[in-house]
Coordinates of C-alpha atoms (C1' of nucleotides) in Angstrom, one line a residue:
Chain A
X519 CA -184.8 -133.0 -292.8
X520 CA -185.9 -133.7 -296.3
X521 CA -189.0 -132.2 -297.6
X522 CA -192.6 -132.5 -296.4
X523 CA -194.9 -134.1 -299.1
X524 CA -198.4 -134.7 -297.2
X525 CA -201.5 -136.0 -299.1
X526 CA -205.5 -136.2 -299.1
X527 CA -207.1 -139.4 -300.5
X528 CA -210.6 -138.7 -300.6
X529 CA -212.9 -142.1 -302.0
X530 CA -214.9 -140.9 -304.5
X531 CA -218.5 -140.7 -303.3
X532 CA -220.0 -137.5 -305.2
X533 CA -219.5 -135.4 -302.6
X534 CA -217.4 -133.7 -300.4
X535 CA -217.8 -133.8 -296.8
X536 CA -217.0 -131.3 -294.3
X537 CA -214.6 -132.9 -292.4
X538 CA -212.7 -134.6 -295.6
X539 CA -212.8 -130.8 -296.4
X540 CA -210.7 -129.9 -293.3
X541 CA -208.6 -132.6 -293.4
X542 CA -207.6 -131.9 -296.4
X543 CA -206.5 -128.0 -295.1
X544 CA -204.6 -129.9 -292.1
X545 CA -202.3 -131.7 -295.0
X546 CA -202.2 -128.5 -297.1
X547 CA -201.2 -126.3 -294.2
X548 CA -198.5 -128.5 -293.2
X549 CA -197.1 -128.8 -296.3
X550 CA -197.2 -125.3 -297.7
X551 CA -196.0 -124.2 -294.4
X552 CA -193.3 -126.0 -294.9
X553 CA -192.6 -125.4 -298.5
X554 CA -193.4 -129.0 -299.0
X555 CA -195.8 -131.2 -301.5
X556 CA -199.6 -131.5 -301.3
X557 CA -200.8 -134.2 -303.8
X558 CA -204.1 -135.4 -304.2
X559 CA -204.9 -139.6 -304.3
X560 CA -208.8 -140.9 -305.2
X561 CA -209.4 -143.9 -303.5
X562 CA -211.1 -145.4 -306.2
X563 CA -211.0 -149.2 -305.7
X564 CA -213.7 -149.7 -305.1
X565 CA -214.5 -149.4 -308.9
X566 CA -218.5 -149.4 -308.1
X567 CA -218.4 -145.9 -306.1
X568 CA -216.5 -144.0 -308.6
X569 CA -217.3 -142.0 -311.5
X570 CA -215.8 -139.1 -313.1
X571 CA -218.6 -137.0 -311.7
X572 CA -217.3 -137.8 -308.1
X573 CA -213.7 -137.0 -308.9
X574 CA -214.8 -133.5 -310.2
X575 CA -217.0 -132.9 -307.1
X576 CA -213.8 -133.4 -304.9
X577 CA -211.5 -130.6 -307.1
X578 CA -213.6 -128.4 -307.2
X579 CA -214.3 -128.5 -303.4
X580 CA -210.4 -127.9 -303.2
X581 CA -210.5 -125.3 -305.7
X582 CA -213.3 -123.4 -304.0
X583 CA -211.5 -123.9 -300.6
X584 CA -208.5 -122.1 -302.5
X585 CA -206.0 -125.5 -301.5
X586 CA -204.0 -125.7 -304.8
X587 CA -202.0 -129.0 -305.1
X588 CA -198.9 -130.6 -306.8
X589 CA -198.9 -132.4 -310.0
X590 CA -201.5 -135.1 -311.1
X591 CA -204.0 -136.3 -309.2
X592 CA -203.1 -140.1 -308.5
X593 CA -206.1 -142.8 -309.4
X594 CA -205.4 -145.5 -307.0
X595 CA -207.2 -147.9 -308.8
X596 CA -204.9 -147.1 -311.7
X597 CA -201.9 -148.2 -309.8
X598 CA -203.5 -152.1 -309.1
X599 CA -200.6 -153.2 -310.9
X600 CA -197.9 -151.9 -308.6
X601 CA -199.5 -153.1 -305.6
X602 CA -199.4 -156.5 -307.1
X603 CA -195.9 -156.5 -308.0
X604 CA -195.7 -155.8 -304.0
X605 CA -198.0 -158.3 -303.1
X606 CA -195.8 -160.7 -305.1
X607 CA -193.2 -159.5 -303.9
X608 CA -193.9 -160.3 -300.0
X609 CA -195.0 -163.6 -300.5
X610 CA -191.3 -164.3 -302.7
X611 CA -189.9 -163.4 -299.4
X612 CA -192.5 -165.3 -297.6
X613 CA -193.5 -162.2 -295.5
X614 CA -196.9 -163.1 -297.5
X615 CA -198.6 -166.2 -297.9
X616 CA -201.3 -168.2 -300.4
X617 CA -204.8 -168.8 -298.7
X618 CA -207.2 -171.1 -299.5
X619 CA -210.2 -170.8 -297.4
X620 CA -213.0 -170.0 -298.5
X621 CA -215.0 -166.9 -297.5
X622 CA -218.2 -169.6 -296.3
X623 CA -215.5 -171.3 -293.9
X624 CA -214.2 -167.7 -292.8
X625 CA -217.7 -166.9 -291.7
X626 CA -218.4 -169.9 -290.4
X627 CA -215.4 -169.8 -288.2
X628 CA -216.4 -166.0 -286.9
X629 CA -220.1 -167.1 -286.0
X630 CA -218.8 -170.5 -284.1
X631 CA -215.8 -167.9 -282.0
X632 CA -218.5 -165.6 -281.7
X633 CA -221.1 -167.8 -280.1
X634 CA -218.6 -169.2 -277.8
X635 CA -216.7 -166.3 -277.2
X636 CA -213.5 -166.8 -278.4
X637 CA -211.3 -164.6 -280.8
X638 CA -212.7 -163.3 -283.8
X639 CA -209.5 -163.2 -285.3
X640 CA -208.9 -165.7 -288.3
X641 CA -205.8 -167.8 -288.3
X642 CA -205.4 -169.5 -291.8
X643 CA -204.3 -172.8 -291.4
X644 CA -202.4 -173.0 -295.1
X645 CA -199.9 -169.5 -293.1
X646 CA -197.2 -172.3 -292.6
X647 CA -198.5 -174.7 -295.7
X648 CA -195.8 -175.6 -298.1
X649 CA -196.6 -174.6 -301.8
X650 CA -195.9 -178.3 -302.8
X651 CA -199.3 -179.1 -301.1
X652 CA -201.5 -176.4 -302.3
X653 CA -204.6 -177.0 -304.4
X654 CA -204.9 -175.8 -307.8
X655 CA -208.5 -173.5 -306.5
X656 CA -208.9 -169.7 -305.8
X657 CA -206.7 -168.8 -303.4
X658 CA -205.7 -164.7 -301.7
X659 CA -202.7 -163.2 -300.5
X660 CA -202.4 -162.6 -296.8
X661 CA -199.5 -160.9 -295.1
X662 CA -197.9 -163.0 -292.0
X663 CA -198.8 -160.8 -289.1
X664 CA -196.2 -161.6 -285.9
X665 CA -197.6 -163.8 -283.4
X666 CA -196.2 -162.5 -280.5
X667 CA -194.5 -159.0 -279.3
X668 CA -196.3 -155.4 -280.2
X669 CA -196.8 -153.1 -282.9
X670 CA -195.8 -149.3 -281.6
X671 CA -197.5 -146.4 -283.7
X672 CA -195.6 -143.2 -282.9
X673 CA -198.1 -140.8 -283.5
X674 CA -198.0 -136.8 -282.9
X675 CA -201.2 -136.4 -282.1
X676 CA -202.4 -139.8 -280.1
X677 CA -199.2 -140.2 -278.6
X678 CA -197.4 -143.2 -278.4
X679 CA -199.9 -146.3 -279.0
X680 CA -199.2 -150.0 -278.6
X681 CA -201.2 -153.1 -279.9
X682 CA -200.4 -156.4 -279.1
X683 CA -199.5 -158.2 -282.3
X684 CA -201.8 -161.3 -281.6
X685 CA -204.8 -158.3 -282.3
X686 CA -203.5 -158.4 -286.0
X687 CA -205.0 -161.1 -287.9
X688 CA -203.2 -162.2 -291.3
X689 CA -204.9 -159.6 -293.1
X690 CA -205.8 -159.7 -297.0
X691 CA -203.5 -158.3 -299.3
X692 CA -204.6 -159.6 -302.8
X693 CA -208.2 -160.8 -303.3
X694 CA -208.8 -164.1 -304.8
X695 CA -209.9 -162.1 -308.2
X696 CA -206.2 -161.0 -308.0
X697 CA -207.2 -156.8 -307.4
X698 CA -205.4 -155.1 -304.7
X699 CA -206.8 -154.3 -301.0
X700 CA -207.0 -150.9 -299.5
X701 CA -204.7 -151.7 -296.9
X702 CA -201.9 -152.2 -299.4
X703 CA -202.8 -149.8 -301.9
X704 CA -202.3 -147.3 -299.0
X705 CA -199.2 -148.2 -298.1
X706 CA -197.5 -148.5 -301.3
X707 CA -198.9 -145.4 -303.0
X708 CA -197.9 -143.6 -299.6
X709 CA -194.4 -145.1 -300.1
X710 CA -194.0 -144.2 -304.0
X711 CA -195.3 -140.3 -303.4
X712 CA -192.7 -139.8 -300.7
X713 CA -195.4 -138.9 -298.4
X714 CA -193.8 -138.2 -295.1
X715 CA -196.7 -137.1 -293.0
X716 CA -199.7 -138.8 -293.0
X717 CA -202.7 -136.9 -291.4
X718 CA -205.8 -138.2 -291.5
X719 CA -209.1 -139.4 -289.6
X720 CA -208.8 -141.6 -286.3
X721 CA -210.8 -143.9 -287.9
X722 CA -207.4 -145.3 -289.6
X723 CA -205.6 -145.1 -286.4
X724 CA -206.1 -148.8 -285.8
X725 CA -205.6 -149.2 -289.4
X726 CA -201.9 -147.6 -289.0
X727 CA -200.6 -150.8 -286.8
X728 CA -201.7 -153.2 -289.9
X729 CA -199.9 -150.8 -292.3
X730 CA -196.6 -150.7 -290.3
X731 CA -196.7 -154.4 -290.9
X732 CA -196.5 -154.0 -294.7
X733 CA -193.9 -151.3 -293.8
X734 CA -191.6 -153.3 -292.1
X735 CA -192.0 -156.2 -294.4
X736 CA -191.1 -154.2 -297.2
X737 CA -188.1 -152.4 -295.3
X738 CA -190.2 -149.1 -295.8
X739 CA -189.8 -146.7 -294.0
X740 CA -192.7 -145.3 -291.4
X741 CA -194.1 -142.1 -292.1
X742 CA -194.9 -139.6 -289.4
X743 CA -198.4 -140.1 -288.1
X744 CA -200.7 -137.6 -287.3
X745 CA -204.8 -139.1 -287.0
X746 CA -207.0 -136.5 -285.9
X747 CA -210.1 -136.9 -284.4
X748 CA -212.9 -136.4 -286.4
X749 CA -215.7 -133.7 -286.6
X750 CA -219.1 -134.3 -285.0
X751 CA -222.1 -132.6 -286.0
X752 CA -223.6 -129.7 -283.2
X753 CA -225.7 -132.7 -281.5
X754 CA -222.3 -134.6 -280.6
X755 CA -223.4 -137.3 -283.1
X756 CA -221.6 -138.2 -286.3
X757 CA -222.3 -135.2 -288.8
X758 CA -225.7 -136.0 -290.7
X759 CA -227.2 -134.4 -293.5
X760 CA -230.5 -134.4 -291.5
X761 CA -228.3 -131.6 -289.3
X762 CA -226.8 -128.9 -291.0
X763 CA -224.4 -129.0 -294.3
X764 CA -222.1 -131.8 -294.3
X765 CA -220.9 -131.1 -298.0
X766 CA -218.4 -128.2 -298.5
X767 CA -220.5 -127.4 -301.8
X768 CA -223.3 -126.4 -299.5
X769 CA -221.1 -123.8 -297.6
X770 CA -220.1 -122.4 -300.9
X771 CA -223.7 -122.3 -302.3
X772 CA -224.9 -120.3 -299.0
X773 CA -222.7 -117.8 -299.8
X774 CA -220.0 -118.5 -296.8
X775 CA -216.3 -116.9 -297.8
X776 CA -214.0 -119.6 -298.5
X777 CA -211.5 -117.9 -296.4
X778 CA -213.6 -118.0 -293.2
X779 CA -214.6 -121.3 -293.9
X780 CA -210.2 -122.3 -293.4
X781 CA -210.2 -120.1 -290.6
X782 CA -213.5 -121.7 -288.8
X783 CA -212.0 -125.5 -290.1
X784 CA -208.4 -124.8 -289.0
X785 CA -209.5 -123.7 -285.5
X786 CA -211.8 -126.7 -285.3
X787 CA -209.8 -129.3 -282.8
X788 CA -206.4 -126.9 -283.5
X789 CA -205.4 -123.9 -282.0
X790 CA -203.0 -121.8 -281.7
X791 CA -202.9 -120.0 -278.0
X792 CA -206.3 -117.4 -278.0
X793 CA -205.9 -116.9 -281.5
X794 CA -209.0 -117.3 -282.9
X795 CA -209.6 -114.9 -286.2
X796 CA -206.7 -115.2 -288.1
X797 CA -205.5 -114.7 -292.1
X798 CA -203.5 -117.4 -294.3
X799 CA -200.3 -116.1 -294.0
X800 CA -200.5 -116.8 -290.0
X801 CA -202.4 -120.2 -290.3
X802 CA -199.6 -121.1 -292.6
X803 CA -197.0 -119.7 -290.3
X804 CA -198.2 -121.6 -287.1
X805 CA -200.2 -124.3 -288.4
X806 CA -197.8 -127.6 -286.6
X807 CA -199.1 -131.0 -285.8
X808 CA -198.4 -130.6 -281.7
X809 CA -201.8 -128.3 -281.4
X810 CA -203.9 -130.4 -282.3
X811 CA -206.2 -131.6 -279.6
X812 CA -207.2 -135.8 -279.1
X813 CA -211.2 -135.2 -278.9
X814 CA -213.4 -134.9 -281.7
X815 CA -214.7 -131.7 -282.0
X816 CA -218.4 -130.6 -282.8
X817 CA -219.4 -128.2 -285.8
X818 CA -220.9 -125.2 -284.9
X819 CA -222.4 -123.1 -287.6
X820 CA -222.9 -119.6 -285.4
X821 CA -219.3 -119.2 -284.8
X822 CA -218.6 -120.3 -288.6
X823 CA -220.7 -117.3 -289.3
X824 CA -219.0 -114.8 -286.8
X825 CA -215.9 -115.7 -288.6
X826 CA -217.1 -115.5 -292.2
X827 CA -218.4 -112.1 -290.8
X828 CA -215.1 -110.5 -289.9
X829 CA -213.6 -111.9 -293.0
X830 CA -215.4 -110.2 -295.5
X831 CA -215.5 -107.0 -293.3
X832 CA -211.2 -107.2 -294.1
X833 CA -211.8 -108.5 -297.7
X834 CA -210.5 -105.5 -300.1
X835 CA -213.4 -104.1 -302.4
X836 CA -211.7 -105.8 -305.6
X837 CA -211.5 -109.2 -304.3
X838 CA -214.7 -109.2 -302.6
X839 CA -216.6 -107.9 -305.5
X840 CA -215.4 -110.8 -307.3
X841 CA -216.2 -113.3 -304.9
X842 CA -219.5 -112.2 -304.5
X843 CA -220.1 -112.5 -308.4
X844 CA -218.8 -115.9 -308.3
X845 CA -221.3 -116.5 -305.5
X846 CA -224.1 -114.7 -307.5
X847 CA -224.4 -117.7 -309.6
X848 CA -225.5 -119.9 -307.3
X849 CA -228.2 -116.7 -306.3
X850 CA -231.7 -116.2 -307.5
X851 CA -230.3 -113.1 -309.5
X852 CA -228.0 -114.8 -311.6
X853 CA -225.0 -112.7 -313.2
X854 CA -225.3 -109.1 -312.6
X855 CA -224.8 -106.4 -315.1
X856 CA -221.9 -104.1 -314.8
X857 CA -223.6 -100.6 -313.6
X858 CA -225.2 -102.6 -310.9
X859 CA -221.7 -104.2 -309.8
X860 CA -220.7 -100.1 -309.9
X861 CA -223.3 -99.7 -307.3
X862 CA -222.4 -102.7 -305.4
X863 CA -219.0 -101.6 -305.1
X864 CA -220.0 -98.1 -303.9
X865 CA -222.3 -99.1 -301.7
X866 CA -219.5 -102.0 -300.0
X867 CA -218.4 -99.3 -297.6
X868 CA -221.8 -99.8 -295.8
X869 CA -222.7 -103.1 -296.4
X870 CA -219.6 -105.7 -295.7
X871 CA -219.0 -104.6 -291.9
X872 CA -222.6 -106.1 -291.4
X873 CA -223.0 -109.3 -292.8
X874 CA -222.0 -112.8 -292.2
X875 CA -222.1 -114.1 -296.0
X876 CA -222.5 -112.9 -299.7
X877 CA -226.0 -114.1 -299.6
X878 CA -227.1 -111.9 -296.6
X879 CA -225.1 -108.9 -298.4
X880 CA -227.0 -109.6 -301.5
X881 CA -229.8 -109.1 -299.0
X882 CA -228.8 -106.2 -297.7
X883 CA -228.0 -104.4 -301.2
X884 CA -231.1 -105.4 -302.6
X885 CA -232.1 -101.8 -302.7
X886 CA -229.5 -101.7 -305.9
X887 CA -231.3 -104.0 -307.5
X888 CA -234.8 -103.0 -307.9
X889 CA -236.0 -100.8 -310.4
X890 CA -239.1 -97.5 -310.9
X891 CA -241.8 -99.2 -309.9
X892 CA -240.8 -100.2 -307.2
X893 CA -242.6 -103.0 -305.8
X894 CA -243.6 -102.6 -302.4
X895 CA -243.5 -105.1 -299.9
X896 CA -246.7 -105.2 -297.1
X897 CA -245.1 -103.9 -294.8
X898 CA -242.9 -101.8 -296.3
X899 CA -246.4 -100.0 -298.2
X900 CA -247.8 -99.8 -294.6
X901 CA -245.1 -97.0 -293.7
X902 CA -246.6 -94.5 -297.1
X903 CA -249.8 -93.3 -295.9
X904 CA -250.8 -89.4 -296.9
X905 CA -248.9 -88.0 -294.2
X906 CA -245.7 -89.6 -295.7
X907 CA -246.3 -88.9 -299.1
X908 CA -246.7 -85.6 -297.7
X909 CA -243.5 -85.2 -296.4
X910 CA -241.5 -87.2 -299.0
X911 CA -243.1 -84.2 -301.1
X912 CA -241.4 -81.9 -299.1
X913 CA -238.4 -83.9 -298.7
X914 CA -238.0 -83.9 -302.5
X915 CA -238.2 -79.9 -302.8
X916 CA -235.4 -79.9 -300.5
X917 CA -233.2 -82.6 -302.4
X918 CA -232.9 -80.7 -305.4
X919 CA -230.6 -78.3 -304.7
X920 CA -228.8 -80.4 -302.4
X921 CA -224.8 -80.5 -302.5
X922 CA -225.2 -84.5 -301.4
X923 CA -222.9 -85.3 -298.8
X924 CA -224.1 -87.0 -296.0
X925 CA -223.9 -83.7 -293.9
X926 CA -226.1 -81.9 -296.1
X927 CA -228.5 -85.2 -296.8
X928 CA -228.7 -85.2 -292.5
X929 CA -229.2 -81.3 -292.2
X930 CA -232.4 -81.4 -295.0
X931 CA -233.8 -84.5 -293.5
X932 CA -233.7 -82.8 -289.8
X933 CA -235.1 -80.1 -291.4
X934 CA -237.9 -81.9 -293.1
X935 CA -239.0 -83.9 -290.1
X936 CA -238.9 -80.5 -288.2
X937 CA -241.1 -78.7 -290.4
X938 CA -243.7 -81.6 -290.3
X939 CA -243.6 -81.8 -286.9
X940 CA -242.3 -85.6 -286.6
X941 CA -238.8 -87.3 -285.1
X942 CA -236.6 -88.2 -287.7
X943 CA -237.5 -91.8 -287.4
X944 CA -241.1 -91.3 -288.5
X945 CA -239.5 -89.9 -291.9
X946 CA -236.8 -92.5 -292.6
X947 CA -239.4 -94.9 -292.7
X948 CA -241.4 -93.8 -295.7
X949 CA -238.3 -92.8 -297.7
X950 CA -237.0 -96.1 -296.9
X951 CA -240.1 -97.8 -298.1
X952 CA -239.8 -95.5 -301.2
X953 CA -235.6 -95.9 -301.9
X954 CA -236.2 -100.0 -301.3
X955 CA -239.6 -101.2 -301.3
X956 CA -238.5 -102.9 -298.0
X957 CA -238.5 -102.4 -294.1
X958 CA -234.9 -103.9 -293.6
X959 CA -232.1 -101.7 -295.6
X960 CA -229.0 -100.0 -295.3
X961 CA -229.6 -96.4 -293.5
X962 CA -231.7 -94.1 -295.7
X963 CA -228.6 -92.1 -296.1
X964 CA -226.2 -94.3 -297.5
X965 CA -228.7 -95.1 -299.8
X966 CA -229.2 -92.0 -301.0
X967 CA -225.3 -91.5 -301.2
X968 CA -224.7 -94.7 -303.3
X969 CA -227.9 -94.2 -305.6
X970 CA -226.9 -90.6 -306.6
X971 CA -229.6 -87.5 -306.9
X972 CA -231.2 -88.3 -310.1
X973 CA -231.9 -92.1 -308.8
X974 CA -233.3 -90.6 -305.4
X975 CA -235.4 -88.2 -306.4
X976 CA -236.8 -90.3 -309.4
X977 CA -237.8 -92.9 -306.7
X978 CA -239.5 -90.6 -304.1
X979 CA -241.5 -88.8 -307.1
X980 CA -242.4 -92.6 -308.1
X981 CA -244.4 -93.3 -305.2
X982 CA -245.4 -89.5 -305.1
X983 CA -247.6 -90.9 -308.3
X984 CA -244.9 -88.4 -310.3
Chain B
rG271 C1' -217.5 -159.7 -277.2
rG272 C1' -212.0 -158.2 -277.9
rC273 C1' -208.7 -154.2 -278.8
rC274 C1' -207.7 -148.8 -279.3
rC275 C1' -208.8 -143.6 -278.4
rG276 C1' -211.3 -139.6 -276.0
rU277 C1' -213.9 -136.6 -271.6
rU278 C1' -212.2 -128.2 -269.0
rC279 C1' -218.2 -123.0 -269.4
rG280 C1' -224.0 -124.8 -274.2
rU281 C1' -219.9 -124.9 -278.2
rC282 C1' -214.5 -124.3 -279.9
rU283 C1' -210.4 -124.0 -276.8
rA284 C1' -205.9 -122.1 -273.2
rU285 C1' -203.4 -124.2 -269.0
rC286 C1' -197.4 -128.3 -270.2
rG287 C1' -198.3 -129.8 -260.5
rG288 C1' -199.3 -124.1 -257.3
rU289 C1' -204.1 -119.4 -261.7
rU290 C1' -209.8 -115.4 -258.5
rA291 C1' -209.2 -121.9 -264.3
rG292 C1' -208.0 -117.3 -269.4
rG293 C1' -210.0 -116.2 -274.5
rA294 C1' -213.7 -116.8 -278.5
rC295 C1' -218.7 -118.0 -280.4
rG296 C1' -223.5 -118.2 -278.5
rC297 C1' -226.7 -116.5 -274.5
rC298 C1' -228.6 -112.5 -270.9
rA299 C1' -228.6 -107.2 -269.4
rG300 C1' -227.4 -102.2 -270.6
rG301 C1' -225.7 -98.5 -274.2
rU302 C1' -225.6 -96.5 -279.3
rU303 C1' -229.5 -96.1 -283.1
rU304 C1' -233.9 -94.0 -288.8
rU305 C1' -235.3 -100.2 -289.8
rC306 C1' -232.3 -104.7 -290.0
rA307 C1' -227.7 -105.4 -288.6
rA308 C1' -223.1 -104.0 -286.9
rC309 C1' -220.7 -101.9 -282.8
rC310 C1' -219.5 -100.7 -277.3
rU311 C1' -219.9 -102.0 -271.9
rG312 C1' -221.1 -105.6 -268.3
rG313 C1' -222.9 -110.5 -266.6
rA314 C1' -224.0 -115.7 -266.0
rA315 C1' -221.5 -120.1 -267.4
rA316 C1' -216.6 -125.5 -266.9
rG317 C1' -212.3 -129.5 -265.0
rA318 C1' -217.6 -136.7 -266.0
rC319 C1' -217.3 -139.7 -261.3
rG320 C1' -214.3 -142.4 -257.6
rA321 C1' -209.7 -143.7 -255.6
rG322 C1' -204.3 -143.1 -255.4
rU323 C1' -199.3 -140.3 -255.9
rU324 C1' -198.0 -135.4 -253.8
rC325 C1' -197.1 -130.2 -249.2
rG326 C1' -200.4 -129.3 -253.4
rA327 C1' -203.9 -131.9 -258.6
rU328 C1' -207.8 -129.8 -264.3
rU329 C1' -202.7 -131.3 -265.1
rC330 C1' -199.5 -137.8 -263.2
rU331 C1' -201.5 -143.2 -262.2
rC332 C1' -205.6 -146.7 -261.7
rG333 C1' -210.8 -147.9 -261.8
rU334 C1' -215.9 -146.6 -263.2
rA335 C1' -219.4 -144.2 -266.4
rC336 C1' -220.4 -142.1 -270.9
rG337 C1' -218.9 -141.1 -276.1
rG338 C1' -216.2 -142.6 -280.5
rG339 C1' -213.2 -145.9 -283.6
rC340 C1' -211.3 -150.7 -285.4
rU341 C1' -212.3 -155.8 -285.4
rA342 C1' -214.2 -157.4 -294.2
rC343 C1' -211.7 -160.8 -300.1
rC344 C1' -215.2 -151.8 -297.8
rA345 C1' -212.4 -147.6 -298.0

RNA sequence: GGCCCGUUCGUCUAUCGGUUAGGACGCCAGGUUUUCAACCUGGAAAGACGAGUUCGAUUCUCGUACGGGCUACCA
């Protein structure tokens, strides 16, 4: 078999949904798991939707979702010109045909079949017209549908579906203003690319039976079909920005790993026996279209953020360090300077078993980030009465001379709280208040470890009034 | 209205006629514990409904209900 080219053809609509997101991985792991092609199409027709702006918005939701694709990206709306050489085309061969009603008498004819319940479906009476008879006025291009028999779509997720061709109206190829309609663009920028499998929504499944037409007119050939069914939001409804994110920018911008986000979006409505974590390398290796299941599949953030979890618990130290100062722009702290990202990185060991995304790491390292004063949150103040300062004076007698490893840190705590007469617990919380400023912080150990002795004991004499 | 598609624990799913219907997230209980987490152990939890085919249906067929899509000179 000759090589796989797949494609995603967002429209241009300044932002990125969710589920155009994980379409877009279905195409890219079918392709690069096939050492095939992955190209990228706007569907930018519709010239009052699209902007620059909008095409940026869609890269660099592919860039952040790491899916890297093959040679230009393809402006559909660039292309009118081919699709109206194939427009022509069709009606030389008189597959195609001149129309002249007008869109009032269209409408007309829909309300009256409407009201007394017959078809919907328009039959232009100038299909079998000869041209010698046509009126110089505005006029489109329809295709000539078959009246009778049935259009088959072989596809390898639906299955085999069949629509009776007297469902298929005599749909619009050209508009009267002589620009190009989706339905053909599709079809002959599909053909042109060489795409072989096109996976995409449900919604277009109907869509595919009025595209074969083209197809077959043309002497095309049919691509594989794959239309997946498409992602609800957690209430079983369409996905809504009143629910949740529904643009992949907004997963980025909360800090979620871009790899856990592929793992969370592949697994949504494909599977792959109980695998349910699981790297590139094996999405790529068992990514195929037969998994797929036929029900839409609703979003659900908790297990998004289970699996963002485990992946930045196996993200080396190097490459996670980076992310997280990519993510630290969209963050409150900005950029980071580089002894801080020294402490970051030392403190890692204890911090990225624990968390679900950068953002609730930053959280968690905040400790790093503060500086003598530290300011004291209420709570956090509430745990440094005079007993506590008493002990933290003690404590830091005992630091001192301390070798600091954590067995040594442990043994002079134990023997701190022992001496005052307390259980350990009643002493992490002042030097925790002291180390932080905060209530919620990595153990008081592994603080001390990544902050060093001079750091430690400079921040216990602080609120010692030292 | 017509046509097309779908329906297994709350959620994502496994099962390709015979299973105590499995796993994961979440939830609940217990454990660990210096806080928050994380982690460990255990538990509750499902075949929409009704017929038919069959020795036997979650699995095959039909119907009903519910959900979704298409039915544009939108994409």
């Amino acid at each position: 078999m000759s090589q796989v080219v797949t494609r995603i053809a967002p429209s241009p609509t300044g932002f990125m949904h969710i589920g155009t997101a994980r379409t877009a991985l279905f195409n890219w792991l079918y392709a690069r798991g096939r050492d095939g092609k992955f190209y990228i199409r706007i569907e930018d027709t519709d010239r009052k939707r699209s902007t620059e702006e909008a095409n940026k918005v869609i890269i660099n939701g592919l860039n952040w979702l790491g899916l890297n694709y093959d040679g230009d990206i393809i402006s559909q709306f660039e292309r009118a010109p081919r699709h109206v050489e194939i427009a022509e085309a069709l009606l030389k061969n008189k597959k195609a045909y001149k129309c002249y009603s007008s869109p009032e008498e269209i409408q007309n004819f829909k309300e009256n079949a409407k009201k007394s319940g017959a078809s919907t479906l328009f039959k232009s009476p100038w299909r079998n017209v000869d041209p010698s008879e046509h009126p110089d006025s505005p006029y489109v291009i329809r295709i000539k549908s078959p009246e009778t028999g049935v259009t088959n779509i072989q596809d390898e997720v639906q299955g085999d579906i069949i629509i009776k061709n007297n469902q298929l109206d005599d749909m619009v190829l050209l508009r009267s203003d002589g620009s190009p309609v989706y339905m053909l663009a599709v079809v002959v920028d599909d053909h042109d690319m060489g795409v072989t499998h096109v996976i995409r929504g449900d919604d277009h499944l109907n869509n595919a039976a009025r595209q074969n037409l083209i197809y077959h007119a043309m002497g095309w050939n049919i691509p594989v079909y794959a239309h997946i069914p498409l992602i609800h939001g957690e209430d079983g409804k369409k996905m809504s920005k009143r629910l949740g994110a529904t643009s992949i920018e907004e997963y980025e911008r909360e800090g979620y790993p871009a790899s856990g986000v592929r793992n969370y979006l592949a697994r949504l409505g494909w599977s792959h026996g109980d695998e349910e974590y699981f790297t590139d390398q094996q999405a790529l290796e068992w990514f195929n279209l037969d998994n797929i299941g036929k029900s839409p599949a609703r979003f659900n953030l908790k297990k998004l953020q289970f699996l963002s979890g485990q992946h930045i618990k196996n993200t080396d130290d190097a490459a996670l360090i980076n992310e997280v100062k990519n993510f630290l722009k969209y963050d409150k702290n900005g950029s980071i300077s580089e002894d801080k990202v020294e402490l970051l990185n030392a403190s890692l060991y204890c911090l990225k078993d624990k968390v679900k995304t950068f953002s609730e790491l930053i959280d968690k390292a905040a400790f790093i980030f503060v500086n003598i004063p530290i300011k004291m949150s209420h709570d956090a103040s509430l745990n440094l009465d005079e007993d506590a300062i008493k002990m933290l004076r003690t404590l830091t007698l005992h630091l001192s001379n301390a070798t600091w490893t954590r067995d040594d840190l442990e043994q002079i705590c134990n023997r701190v709280s022992e001496i005052s007469g307390v259980k350990f617990g009643k002493l992490a919380s002042p030097i925790r208040a002291a180390l932080s400023g905060q209530t919620k912080t990595p153990s008081v150990f592994d603080m001390m470890l990544v902050l060093g002795r001079d750091e430690t004991i400079a921040r216990l004499n602080s609120v010692q009034g030292f």
